[in-house]
PDB file of C-alpha atoms in Angstrom:
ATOM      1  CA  UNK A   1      -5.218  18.661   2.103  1.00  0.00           C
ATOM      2  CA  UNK A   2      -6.908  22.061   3.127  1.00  0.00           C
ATOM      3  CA  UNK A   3      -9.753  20.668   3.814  1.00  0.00           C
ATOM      4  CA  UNK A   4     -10.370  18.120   6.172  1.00  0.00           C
ATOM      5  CA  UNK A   5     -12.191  15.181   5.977  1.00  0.00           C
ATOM      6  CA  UNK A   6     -14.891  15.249   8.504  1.00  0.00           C
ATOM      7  CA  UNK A   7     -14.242  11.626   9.599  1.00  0.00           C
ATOM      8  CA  UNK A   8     -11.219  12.858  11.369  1.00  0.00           C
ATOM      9  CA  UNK A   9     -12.366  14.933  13.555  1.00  0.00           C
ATOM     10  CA  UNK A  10     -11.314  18.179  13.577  1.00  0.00           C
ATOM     11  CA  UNK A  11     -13.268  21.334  14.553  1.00  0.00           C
ATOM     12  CA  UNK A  12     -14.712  23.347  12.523  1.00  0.00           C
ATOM     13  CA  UNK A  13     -13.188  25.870  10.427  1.00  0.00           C
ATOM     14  CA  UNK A  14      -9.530  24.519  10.650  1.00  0.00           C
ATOM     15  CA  UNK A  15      -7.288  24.809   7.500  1.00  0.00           C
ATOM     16  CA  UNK A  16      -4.478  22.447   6.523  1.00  0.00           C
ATOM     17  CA  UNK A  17      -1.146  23.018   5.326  1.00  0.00           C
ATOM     18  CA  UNK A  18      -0.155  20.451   3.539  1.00  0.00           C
ATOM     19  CA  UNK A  19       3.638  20.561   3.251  1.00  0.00           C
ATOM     20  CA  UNK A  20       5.936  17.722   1.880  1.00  0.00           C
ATOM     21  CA  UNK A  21       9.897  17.267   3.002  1.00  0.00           C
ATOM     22  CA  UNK A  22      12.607  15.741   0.768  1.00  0.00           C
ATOM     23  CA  UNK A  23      16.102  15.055   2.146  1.00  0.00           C
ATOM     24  CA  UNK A  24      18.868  13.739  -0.170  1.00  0.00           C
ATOM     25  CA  UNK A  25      21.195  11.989   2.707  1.00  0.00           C
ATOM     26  CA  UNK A  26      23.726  11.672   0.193  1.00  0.00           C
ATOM     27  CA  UNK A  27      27.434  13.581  -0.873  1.00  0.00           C
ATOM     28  CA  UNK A  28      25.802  13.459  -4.593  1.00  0.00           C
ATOM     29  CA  UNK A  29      23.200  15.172  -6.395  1.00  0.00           C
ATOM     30  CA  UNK A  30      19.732  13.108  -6.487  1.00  0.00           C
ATOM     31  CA  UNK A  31      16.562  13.478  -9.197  1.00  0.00           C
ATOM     32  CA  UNK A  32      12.902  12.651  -7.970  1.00  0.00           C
ATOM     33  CA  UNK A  33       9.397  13.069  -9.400  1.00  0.00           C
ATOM     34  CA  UNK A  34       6.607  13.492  -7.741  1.00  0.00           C
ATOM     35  CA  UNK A  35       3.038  12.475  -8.335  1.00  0.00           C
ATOM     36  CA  UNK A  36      -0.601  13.358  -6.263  1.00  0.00           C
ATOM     37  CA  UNK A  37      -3.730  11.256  -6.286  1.00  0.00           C
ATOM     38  CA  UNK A  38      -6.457  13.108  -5.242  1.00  0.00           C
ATOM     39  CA  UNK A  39      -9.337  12.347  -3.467  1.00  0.00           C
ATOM     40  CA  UNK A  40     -12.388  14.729  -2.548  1.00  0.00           C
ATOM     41  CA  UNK A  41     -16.366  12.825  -1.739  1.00  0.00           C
ATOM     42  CA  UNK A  42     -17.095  12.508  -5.107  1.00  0.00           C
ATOM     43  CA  UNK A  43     -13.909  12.600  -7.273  1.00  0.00           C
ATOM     44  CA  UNK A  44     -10.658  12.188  -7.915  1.00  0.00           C
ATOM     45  CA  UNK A  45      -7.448  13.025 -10.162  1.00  0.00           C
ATOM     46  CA  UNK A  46      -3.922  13.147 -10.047  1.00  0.00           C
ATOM     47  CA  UNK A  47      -1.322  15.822 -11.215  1.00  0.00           C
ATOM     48  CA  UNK A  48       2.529  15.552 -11.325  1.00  0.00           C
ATOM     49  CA  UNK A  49       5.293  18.493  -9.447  1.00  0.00           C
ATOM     50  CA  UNK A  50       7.953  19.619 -11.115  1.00  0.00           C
ATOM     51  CA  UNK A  51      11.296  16.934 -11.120  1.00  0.00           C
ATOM     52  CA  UNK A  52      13.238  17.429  -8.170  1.00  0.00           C
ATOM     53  CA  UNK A  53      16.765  18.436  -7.994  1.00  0.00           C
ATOM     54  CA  UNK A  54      18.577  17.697  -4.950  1.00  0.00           C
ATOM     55  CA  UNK A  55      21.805  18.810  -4.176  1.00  0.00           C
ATOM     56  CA  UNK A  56      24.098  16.751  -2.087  1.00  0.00           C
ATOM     57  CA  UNK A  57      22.573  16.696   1.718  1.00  0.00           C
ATOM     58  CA  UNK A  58      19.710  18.987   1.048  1.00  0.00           C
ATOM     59  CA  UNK A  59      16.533  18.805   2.013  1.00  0.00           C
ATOM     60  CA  UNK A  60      13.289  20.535  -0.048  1.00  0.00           C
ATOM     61  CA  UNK A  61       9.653  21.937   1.309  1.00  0.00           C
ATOM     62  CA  UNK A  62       7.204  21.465  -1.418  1.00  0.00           C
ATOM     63  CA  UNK A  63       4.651  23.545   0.380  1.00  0.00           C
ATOM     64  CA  UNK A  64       1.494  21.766  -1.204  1.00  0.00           C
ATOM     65  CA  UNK A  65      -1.493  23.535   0.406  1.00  0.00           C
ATOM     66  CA  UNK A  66      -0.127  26.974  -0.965  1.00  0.00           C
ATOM     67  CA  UNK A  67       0.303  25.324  -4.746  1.00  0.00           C
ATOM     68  CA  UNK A  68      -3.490  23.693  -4.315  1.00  0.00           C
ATOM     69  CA  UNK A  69      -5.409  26.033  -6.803  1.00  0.00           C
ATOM     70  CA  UNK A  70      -2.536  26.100  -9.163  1.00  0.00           C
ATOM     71  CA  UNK A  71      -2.349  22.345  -8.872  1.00  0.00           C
ATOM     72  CA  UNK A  72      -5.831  22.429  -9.896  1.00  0.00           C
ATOM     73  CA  UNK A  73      -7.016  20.853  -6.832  1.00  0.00           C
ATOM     74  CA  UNK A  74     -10.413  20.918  -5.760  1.00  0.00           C
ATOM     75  CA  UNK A  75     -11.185  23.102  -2.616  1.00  0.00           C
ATOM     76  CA  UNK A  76     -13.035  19.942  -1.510  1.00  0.00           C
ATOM     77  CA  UNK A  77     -10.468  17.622  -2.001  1.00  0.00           C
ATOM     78  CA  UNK A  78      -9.436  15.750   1.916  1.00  0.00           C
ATOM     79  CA  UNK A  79      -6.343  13.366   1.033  1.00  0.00           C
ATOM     80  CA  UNK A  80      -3.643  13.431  -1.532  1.00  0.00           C
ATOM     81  CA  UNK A  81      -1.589  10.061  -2.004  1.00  0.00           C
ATOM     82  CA  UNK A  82       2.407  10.915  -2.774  1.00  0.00           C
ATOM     83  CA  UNK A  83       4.021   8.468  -4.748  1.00  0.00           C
ATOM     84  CA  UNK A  84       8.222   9.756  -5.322  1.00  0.00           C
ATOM     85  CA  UNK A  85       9.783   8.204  -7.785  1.00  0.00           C
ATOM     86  CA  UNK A  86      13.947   8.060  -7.982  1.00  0.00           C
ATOM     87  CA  UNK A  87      17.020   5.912  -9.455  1.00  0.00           C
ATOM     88  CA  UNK A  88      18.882   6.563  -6.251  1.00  0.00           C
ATOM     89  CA  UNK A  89      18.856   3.923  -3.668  1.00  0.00           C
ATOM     90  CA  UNK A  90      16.597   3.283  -1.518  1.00  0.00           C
ATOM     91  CA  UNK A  91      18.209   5.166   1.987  1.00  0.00           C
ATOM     92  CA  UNK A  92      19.084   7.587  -0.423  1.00  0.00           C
ATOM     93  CA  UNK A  93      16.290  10.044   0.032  1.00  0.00           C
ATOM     94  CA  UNK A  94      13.801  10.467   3.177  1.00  0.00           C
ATOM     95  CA  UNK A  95      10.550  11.887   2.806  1.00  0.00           C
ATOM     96  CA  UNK A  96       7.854  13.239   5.247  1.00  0.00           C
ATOM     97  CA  UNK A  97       4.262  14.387   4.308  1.00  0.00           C
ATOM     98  CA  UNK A  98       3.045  16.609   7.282  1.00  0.00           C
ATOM     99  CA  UNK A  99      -0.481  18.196   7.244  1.00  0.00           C
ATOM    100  CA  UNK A 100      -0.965  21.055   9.902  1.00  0.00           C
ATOM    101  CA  UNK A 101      -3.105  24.050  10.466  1.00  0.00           C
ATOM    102  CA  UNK A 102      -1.162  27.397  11.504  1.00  0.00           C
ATOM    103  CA  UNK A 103      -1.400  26.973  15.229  1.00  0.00           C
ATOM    104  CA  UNK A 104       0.637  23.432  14.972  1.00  0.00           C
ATOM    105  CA  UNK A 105      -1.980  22.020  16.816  1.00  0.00           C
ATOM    106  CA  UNK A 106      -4.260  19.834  14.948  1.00  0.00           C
ATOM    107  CA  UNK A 107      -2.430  17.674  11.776  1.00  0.00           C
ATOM    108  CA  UNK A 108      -0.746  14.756  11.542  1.00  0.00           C
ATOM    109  CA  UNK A 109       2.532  13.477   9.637  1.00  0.00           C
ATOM    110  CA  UNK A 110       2.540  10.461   7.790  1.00  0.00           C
ATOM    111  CA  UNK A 111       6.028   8.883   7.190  1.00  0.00           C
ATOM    112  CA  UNK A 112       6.941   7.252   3.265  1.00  0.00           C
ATOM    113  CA  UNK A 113       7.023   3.699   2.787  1.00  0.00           C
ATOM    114  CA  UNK A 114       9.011   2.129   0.770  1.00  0.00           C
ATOM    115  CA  UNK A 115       8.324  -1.511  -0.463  1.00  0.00           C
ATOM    116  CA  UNK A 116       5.476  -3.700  -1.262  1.00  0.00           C
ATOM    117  CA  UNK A 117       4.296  -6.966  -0.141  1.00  0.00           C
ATOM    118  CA  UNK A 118       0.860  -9.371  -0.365  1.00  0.00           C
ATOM    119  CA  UNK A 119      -0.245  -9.977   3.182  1.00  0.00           C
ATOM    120  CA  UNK A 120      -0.054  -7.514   5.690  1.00  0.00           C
ATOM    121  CA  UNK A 121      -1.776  -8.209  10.014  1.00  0.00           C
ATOM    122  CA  UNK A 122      -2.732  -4.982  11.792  1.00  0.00           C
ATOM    123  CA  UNK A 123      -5.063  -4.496  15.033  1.00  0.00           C
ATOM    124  CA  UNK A 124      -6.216  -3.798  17.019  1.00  0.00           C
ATOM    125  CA  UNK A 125      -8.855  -1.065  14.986  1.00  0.00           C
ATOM    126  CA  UNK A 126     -10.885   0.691  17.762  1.00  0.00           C
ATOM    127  CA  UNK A 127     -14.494   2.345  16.662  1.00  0.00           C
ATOM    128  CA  UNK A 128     -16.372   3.898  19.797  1.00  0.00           C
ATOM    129  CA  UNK A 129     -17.422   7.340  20.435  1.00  0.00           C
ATOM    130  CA  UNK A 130     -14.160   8.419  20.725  1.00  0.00           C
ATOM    131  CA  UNK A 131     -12.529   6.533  18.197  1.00  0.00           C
ATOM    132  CA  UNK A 132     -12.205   5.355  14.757  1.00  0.00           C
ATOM    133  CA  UNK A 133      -9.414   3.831  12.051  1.00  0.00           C
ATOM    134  CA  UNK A 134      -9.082   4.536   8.470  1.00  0.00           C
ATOM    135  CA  UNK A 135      -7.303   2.230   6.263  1.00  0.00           C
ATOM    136  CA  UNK A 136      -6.074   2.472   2.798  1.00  0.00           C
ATOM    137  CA  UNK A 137      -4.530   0.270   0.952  1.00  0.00           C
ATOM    138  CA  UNK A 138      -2.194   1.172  -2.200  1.00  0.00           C
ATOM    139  CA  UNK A 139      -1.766  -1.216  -5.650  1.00  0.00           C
ATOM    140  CA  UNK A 140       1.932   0.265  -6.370  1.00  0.00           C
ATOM    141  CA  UNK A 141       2.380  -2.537  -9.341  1.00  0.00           C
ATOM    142  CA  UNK A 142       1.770  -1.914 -12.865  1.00  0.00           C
ATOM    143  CA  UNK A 143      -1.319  -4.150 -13.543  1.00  0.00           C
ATOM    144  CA  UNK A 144      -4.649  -4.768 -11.338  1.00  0.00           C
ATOM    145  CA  UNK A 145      -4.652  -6.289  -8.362  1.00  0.00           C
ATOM    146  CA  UNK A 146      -7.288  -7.867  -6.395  1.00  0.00           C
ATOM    147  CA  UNK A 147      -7.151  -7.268  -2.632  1.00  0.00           C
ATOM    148  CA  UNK A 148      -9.339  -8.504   0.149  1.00  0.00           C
ATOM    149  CA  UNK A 149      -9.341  -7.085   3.669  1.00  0.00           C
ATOM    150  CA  UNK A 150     -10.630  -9.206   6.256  1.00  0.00           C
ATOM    151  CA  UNK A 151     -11.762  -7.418   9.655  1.00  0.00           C
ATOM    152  CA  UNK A 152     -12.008 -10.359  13.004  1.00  0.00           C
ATOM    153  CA  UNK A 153     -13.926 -10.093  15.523  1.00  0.00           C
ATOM    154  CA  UNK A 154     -15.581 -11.828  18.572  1.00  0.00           C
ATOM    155  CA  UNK A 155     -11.973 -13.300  19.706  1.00  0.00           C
ATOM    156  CA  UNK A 156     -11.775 -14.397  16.188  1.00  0.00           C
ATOM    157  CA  UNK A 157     -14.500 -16.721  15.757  1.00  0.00           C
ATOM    158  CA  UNK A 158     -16.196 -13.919  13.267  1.00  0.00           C
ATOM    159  CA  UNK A 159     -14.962 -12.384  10.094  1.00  0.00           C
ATOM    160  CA  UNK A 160     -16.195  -9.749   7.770  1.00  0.00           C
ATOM    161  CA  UNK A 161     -14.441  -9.828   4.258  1.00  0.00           C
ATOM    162  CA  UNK A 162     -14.493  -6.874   2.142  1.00  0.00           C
ATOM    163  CA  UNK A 163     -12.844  -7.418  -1.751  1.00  0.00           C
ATOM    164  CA  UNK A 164     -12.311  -4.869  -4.065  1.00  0.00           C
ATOM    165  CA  UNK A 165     -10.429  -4.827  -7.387  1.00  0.00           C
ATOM    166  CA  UNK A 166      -7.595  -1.879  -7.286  1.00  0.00           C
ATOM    167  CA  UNK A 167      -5.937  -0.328  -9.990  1.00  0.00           C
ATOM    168  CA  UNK A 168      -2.638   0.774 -10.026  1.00  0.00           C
ATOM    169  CA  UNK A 169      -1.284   3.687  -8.083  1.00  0.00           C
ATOM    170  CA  UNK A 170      -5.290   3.889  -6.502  1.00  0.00           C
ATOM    171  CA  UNK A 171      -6.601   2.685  -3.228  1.00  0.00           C
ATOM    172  CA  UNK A 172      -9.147   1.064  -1.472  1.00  0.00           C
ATOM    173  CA  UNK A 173     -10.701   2.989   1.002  1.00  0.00           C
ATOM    174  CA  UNK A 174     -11.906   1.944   4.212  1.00  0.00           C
ATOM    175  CA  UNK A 175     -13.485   3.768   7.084  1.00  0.00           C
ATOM    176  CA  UNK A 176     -14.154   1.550  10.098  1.00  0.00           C
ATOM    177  CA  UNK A 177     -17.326   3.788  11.624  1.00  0.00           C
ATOM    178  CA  UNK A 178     -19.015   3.640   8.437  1.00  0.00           C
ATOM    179  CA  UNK A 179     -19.091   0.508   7.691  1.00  0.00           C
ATOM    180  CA  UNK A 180     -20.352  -0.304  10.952  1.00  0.00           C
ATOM    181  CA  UNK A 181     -23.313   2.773  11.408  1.00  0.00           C
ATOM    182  CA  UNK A 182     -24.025   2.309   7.997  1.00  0.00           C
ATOM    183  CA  UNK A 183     -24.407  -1.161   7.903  1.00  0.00           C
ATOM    184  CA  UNK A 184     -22.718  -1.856   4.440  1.00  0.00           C
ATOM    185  CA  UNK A 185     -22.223  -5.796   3.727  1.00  0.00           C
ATOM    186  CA  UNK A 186     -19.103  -7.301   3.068  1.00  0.00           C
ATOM    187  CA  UNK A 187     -18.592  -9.518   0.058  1.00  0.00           C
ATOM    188  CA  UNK A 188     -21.311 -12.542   1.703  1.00  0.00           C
ATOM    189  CA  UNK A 189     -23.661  -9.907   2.868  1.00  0.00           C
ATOM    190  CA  UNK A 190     -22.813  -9.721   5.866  1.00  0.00           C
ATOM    191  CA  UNK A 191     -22.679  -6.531   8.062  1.00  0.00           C
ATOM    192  CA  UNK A 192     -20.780  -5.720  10.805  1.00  0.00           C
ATOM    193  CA  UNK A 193     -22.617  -5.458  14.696  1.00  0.00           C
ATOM    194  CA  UNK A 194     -23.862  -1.999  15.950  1.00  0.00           C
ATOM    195  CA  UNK A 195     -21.803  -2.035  18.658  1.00  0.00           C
ATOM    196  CA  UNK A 196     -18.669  -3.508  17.910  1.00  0.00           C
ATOM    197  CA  UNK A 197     -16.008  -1.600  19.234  1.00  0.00           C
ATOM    198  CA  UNK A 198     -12.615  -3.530  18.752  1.00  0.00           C
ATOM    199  CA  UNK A 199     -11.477  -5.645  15.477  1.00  0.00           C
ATOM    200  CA  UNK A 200      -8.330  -6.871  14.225  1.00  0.00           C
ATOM    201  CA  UNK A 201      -7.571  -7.255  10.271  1.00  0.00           C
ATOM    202  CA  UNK A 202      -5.493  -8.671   7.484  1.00  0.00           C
ATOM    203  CA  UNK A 203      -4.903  -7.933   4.040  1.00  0.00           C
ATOM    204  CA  UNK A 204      -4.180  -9.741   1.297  1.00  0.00           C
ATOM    205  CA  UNK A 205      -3.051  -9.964  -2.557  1.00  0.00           C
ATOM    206  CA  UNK A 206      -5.458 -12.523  -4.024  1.00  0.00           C
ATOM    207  CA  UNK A 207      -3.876 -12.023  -7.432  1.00  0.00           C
ATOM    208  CA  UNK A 208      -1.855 -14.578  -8.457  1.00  0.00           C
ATOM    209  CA  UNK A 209       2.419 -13.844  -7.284  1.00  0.00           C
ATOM    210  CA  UNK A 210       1.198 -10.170  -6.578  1.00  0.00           C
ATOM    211  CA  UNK A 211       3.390  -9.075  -3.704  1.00  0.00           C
ATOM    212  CA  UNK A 212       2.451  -5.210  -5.090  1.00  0.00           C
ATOM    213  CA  UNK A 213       0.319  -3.892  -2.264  1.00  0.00           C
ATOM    214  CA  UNK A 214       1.299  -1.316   0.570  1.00  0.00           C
ATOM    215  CA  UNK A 215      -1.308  -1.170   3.785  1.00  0.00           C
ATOM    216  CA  UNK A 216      -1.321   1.901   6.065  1.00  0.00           C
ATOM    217  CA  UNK A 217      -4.178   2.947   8.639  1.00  0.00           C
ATOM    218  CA  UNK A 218      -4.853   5.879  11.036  1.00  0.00           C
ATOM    219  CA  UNK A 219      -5.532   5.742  14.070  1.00  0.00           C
ATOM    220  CA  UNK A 220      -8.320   8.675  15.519  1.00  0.00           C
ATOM    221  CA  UNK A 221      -8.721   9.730  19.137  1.00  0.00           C
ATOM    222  CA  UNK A 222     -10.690  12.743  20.725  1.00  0.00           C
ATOM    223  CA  UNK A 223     -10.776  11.632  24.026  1.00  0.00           C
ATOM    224  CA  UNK A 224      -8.154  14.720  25.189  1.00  0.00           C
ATOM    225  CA  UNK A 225      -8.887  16.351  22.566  1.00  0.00           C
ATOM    226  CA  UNK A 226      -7.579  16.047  18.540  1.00  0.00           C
ATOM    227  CA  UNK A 227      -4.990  13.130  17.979  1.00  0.00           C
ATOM    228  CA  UNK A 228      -4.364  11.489  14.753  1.00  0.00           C
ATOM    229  CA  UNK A 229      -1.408   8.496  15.076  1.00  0.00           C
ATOM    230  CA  UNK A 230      -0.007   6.668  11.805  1.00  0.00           C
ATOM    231  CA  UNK A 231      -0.343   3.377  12.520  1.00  0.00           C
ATOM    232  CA  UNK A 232       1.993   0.267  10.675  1.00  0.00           C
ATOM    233  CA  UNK A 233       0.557  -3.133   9.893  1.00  0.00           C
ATOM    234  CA  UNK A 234       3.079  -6.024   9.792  1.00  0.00           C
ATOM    235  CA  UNK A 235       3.938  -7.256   7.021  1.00  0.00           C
ATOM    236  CA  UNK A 236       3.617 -11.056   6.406  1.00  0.00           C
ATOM    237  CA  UNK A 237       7.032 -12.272   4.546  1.00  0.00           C
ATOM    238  CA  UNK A 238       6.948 -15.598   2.441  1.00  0.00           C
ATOM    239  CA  UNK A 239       9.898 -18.023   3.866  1.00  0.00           C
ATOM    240  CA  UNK A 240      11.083 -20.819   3.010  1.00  0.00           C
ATOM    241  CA  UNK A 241      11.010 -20.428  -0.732  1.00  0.00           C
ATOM    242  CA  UNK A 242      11.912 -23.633  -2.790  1.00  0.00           C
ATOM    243  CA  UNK A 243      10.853 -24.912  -6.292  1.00  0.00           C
ATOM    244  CA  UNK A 244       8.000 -27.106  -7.140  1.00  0.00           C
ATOM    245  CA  UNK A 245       9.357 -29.893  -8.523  1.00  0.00           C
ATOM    246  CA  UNK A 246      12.732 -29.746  -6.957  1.00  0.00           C
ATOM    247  CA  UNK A 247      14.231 -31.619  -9.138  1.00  0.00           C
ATOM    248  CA  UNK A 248      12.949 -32.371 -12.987  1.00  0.00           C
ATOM    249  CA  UNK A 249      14.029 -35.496 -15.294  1.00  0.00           C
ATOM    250  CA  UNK A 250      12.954 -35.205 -19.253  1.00  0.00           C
ATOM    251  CA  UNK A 251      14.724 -35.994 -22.496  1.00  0.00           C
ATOM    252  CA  UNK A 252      18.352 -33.716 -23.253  1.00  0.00           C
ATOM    253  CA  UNK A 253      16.766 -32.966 -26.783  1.00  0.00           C
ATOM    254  CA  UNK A 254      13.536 -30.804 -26.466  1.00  0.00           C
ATOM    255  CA  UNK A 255      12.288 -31.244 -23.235  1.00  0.00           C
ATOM    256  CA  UNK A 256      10.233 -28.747 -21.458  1.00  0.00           C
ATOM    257  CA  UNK A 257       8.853 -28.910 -18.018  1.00  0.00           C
ATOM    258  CA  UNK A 258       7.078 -26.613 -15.548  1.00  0.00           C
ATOM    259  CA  UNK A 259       8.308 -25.233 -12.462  1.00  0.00           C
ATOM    260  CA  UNK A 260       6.630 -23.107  -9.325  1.00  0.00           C
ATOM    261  CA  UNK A 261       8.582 -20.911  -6.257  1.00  0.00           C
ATOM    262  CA  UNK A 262       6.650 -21.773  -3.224  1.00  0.00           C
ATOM    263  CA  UNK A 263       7.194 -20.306   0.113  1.00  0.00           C
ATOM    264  CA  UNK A 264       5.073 -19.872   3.445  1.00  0.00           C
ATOM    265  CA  UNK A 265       3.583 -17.125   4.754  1.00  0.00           C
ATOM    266  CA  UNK A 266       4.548 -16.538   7.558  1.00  0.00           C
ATOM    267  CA  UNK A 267       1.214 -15.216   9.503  1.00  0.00           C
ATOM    268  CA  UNK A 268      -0.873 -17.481   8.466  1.00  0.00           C
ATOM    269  CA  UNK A 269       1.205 -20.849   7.778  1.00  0.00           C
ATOM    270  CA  UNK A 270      -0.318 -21.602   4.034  1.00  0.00           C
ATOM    271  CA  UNK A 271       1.500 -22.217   0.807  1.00  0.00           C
ATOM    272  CA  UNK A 272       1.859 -19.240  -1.535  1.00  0.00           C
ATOM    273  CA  UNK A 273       3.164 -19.683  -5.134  1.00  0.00           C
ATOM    274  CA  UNK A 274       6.014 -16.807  -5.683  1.00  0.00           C
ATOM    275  CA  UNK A 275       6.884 -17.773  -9.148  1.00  0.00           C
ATOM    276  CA  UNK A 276       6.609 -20.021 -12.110  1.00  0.00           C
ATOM    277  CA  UNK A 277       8.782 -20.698 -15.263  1.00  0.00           C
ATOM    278  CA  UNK A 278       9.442 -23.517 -17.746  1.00  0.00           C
ATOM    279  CA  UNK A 279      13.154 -25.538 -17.558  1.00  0.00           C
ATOM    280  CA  UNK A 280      14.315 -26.786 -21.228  1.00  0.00           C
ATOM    281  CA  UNK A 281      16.623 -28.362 -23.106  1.00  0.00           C
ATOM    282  CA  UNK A 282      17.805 -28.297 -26.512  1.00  0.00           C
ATOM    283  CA  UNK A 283      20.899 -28.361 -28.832  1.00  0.00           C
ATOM    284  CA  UNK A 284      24.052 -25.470 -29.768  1.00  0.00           C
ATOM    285  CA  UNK A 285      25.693 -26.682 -32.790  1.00  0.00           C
ATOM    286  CA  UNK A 286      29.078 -24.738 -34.070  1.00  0.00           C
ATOM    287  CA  UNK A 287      32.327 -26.104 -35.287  1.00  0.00           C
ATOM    288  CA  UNK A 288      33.147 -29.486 -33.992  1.00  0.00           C
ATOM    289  CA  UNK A 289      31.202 -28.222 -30.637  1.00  0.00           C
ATOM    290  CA  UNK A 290      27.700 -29.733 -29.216  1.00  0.00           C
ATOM    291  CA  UNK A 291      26.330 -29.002 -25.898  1.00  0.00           C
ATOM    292  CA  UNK A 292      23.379 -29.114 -24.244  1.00  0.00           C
ATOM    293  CA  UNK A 293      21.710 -25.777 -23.403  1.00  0.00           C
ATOM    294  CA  UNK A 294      18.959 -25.756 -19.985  1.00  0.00           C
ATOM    295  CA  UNK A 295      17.280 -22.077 -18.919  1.00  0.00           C
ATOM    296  CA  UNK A 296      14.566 -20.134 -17.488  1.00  0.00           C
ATOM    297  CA  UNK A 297      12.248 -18.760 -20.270  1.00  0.00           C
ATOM    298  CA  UNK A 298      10.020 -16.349 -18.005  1.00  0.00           C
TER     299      UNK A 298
END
């Protein structure tokens, strides 16, 4: 937002723009809300824009940073998470936040992701003199979720776990440099070394089937100056999905059994459940007819 947030970096005095783009690639006309969370050192809200109307192939400037006070935005206030909401599909619309100060020097864009998952990789995070990362990472479901981001170090043989209970459409917030200079302890109370300088990280979905969370970082540099790079984490798709028993024997009148979707993750090899329901049976009597009935009751 207008205000930076003095972990990126920036010199003094600069004022951001914050300015959001919406393209409808389509030959139709498109509808979209949007929502900001707001996030300043020692609060936070969120206030919804006007719906969007897009006509076919046009593309909006919702110019964010001039709309701030009216928005009721803190001066204060250093990030804004956009959610855009829309019943048209997915390739449908493409959206860019960019954040810049009237030179078009210092800024960054940050791209829209669309999607969810519950295990994301990323590294390597870098925190010198020179450099730091922040991550966020977004609950985009509709009930809690309880994340844990794990940062590894020393080739691996050393972790530092940090969980936090998210609710939805909020983030947790992580800034590498801080947790290291001010020695914060993760979950076991550990802390991190003084002078660690490279890490790599994971994140994952400890609530049960929750596939709901999005994981984005940035990447600071002032070595040549001012430069803030967006950063993707993988994600960590489940394969191999199959059901847990695959195949069930009980009685045709009444019988109920359990059932789980299993898959593997795929960065880290272990089972994940992906689903569970109950498989019945029971009778349909009408004229002269009687059949045997077997569904998923969710």
């Amino acid at each position: 937002l207008r205000t930076p947030d003095p972990a990126v970096g920036l010199p003094a005095g600069i004022t951001l723009q914050a300015v959001i783009f919406v393209r409808n690639t389509t030959a139709k006309a498109v509808a979209a809300s949007i929502a900001l969370s707001w996030r300043s050192a020692s609060s936070k809200g969120q206030v919804k824009l006007p719906e969007l109307q897009l006509a076919p192939f046009a593309t909006q400037q919702l110019r964010i940073g001039a709309m701030q006070k009216q928005l009721q935005i803190p001066d204060d206030a250093h990030w804004a998470l956009v959610s855009l909401t829309t019943n048209a599909l997915p390739d449908d619309l493409i959206a860019i936040a960019s954040s810049r100060d009237g030179s078009g020097r210092f800024g960054f864009e940050s791209r829209f992701i669309g999607g969810s998952g519950g295990h994301y990789a990323g590294g390597e995070l870098r925190a010198d003199a020179n450099h730091n990362q922040i991550i966020s990472v977004t609950n985009s479901g509709q009930k809690t979720a309880d994340a844990l981001l794990t940062l590894h170090y020393d080739n691996g043989s050393k972790k530092y776990e940090l969980q936090q209970t998210i609710q939805p459409g909020d983030q947790m917030w992580v800034n590498l440099a801080q947790l290291i200079r001010q020695r914060i302890p993760d979950r076991k109370g550990n802390t991190l070394p003084v002078d660690l300088n490279l890490a790599a990280y994971d994140v994952q979905d400890l609530t049960a089937r929750g596939h709901n969370l999005i994981a984005n970082e940035l990447a600071l540099d002032s070595t040549w100056g001012s430069r803030i790079a967006p950063a993707c984490p993988e994600c960590c798709p489940d394969s191999g999905a199959g059901m847990d028993p695959d195949e069930l024997t009980f009685f045709f009148l009444g019988g109920i059994d359990p059932v789980s979707v299993e898959g593997t993750d795929s960065c880290n090899g272990t089972q994940v459940g992906l689903d569970s329901f109950n498989w019945s049976s029971g009778w349909h009597e009408s004229q002269l007819e009687c059949k045997g009935i077997c569904g998923r009751n969710l």
